[in-house]
GROMACS .gro file of C-alpha atoms in nm:
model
  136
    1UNK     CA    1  -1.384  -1.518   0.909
    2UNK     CA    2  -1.097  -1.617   0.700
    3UNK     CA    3  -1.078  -1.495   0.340
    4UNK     CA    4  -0.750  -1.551   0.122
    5UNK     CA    5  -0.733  -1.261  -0.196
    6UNK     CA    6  -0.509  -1.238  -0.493
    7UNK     CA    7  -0.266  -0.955  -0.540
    8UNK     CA    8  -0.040  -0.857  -0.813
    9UNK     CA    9   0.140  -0.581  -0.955
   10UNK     CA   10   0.057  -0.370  -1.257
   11UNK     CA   11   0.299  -0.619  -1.504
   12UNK     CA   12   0.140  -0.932  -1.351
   13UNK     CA   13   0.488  -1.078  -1.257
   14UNK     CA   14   0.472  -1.092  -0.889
   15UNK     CA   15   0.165  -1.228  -0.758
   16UNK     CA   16   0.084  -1.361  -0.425
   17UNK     CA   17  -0.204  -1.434  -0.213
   18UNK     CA   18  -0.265  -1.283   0.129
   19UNK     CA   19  -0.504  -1.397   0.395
   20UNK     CA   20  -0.756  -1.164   0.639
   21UNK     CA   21  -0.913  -1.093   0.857
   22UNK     CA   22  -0.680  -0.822   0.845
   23UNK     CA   23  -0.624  -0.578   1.155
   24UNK     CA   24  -0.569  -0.214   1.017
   25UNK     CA   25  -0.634  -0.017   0.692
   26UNK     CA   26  -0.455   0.324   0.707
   27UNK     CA   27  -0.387   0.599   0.443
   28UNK     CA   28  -0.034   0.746   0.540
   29UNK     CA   29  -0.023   1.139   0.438
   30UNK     CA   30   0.378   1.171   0.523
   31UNK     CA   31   0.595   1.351   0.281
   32UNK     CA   32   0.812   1.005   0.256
   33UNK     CA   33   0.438   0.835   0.192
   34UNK     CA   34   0.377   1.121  -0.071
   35UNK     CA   35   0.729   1.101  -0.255
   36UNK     CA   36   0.701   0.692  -0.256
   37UNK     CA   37   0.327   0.673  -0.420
   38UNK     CA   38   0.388   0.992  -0.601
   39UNK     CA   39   0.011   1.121  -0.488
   40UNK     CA   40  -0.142   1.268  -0.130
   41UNK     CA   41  -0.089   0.909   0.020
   42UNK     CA   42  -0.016   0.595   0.041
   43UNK     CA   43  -0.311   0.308   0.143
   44UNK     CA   44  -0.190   0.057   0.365
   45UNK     CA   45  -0.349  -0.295   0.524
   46UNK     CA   46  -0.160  -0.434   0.784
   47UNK     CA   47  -0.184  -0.773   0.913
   48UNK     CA   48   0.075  -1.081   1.043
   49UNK     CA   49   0.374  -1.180   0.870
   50UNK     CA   50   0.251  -1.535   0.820
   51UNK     CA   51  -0.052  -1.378   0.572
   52UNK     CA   52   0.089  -1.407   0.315
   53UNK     CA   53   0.194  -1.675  -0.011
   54UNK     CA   54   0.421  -1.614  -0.302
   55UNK     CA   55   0.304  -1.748  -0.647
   56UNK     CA   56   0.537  -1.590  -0.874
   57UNK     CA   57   0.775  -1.309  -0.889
   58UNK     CA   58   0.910  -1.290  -0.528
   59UNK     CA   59   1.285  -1.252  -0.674
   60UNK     CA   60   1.154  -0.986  -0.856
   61UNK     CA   61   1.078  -0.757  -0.535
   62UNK     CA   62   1.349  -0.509  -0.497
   63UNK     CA   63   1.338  -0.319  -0.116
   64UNK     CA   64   1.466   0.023  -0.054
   65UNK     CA   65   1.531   0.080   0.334
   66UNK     CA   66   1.548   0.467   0.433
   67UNK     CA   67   1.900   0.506   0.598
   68UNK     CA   68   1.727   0.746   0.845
   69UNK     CA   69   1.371   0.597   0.901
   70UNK     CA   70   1.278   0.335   1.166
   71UNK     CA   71   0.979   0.197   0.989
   72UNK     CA   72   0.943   0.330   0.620
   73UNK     CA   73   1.054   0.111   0.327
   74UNK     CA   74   0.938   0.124  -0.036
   75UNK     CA   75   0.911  -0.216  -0.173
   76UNK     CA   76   0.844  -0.267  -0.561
   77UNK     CA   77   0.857  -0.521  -0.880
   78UNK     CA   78   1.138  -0.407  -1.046
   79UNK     CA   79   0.986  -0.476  -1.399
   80UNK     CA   80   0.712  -0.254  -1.326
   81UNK     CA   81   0.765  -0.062  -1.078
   82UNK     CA   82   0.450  -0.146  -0.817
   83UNK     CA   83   0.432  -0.111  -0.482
   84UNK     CA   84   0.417  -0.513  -0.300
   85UNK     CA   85   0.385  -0.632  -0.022
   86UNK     CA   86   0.644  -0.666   0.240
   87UNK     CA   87   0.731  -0.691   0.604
   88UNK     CA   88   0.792  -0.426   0.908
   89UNK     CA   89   1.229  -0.382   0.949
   90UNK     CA   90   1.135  -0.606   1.227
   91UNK     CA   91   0.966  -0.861   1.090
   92UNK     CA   92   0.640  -0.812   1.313
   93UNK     CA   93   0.402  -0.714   1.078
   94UNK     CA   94   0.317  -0.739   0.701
   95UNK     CA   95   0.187  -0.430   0.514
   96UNK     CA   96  -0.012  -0.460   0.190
   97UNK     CA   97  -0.083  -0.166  -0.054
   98UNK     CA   98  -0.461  -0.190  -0.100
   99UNK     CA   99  -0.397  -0.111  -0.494
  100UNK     CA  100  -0.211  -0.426  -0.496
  101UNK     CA  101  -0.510  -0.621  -0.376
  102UNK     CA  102  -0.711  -0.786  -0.678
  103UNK     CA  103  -0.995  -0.832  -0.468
  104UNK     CA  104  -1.231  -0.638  -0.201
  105UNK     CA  105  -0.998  -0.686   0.136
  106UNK     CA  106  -1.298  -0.660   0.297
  107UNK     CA  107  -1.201  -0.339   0.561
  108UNK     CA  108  -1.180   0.016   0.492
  109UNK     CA  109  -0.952   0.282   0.640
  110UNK     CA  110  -1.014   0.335   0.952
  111UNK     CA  111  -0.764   0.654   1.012
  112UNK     CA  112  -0.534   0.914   0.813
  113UNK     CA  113  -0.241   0.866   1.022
  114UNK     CA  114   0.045   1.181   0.920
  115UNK     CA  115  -0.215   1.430   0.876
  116UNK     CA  116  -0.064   1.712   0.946
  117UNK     CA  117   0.161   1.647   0.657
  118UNK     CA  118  -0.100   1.616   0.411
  119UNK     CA  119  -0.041   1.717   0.058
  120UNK     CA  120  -0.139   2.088   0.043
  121UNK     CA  121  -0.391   2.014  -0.247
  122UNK     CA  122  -0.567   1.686  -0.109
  123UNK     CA  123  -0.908   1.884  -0.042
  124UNK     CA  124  -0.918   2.042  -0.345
  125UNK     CA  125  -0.878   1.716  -0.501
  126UNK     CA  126  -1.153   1.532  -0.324
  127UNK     CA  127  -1.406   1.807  -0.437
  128UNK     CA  128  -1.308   1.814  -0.810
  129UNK     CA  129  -1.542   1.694  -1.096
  130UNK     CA  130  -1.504   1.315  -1.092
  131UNK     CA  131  -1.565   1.134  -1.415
  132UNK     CA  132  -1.576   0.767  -1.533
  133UNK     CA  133  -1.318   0.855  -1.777
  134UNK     CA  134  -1.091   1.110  -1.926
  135UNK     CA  135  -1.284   1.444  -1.981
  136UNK     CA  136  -1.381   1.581  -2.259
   0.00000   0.00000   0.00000
C-alpha cells in the first residue's frame, strides 16, 4: 500500500514529501553515526531513489561526503542544521532520517546495525526516569 508523508527540517525551509512502502528502518550505532546525530544513533528508513519530491528548500541541502567512507554522508539544511534526506554515493538508494518524517512512516526498526560500537551509555539511558517534560 502506497502512502506519501511530509518531511521537513526543524526551520521548516526544506520540505519534501517521500513515498512508502518503504523497505528498511535501521538505527546505526557507528561512532561516525554517533558524531553526525550527536546521540547513541542515528534512525534511518531506506527506500528507492525515485521516493521522493522536493517542495521547498532543496538548494538549501548542503552534503558532506567522508573522504574515507564508502557509504556515510551527513546531509543537512544549512539554515538549521537538520539532518534530510538524501541518496546512497551511488545513487541506488534514498535514506530518510525518521526525525525528519512529519508523519508515522508506518515501519519500525527492524535491526541495530553497528552494535558493537554502541555508545558506552545507551543502556543506561534506556532505563532512566522518562518524563513528559523537563524534571522538576
Amino acid at each position: 500500500m502506497k502512502n506519501t508523508i511530509s518531511g521537513s527540517c526543524l526551520c521548516g525551509q526544506v520540505v519534501s514529501k517521500v513515498t512508502g512502502p518503504f523497505k528498511r528502518f535501521y538505527q546505526c550505532h557507528c561512532d561516525r553515526c554517533q558524531k553526525k546525530t550527536g546521540s547513541a544513533f542515528a534512525s534511518l528508513i531506506f527506500t528507492d531513489p525515485d521516493k521522493i519530491e522536493w517542495v521547498s528548500g532543496q538548494e538549501l541541502v548542503k552534503r558532506y561526503d567522508l573522504p574515507d567512507a564508502i557509504r556515510f554522508c551527513n546531509t543537512f539544511c544549512t539554515t538549521c542544521g537538520s539532518q534530510v534526506p538524501y541518496l546512497s554515493r551511488d545513487g541506488s538508494t534514498l535514506a530518510i532520517p525518521a526525525g525528519y518524517l512529519d508523519e508515522d512512516p508506518k515501519i519500525r526498526p527492524s535491526a541495530n546495525i553497528f552494535f558493537k560500537e554502541k555508545a558506552c551509555w545507551l543502556e543506561e539511558g534506556q532505563v532512566a526516569n522518562k518524563y513528559d517534560r523537563y524534571p522538576d
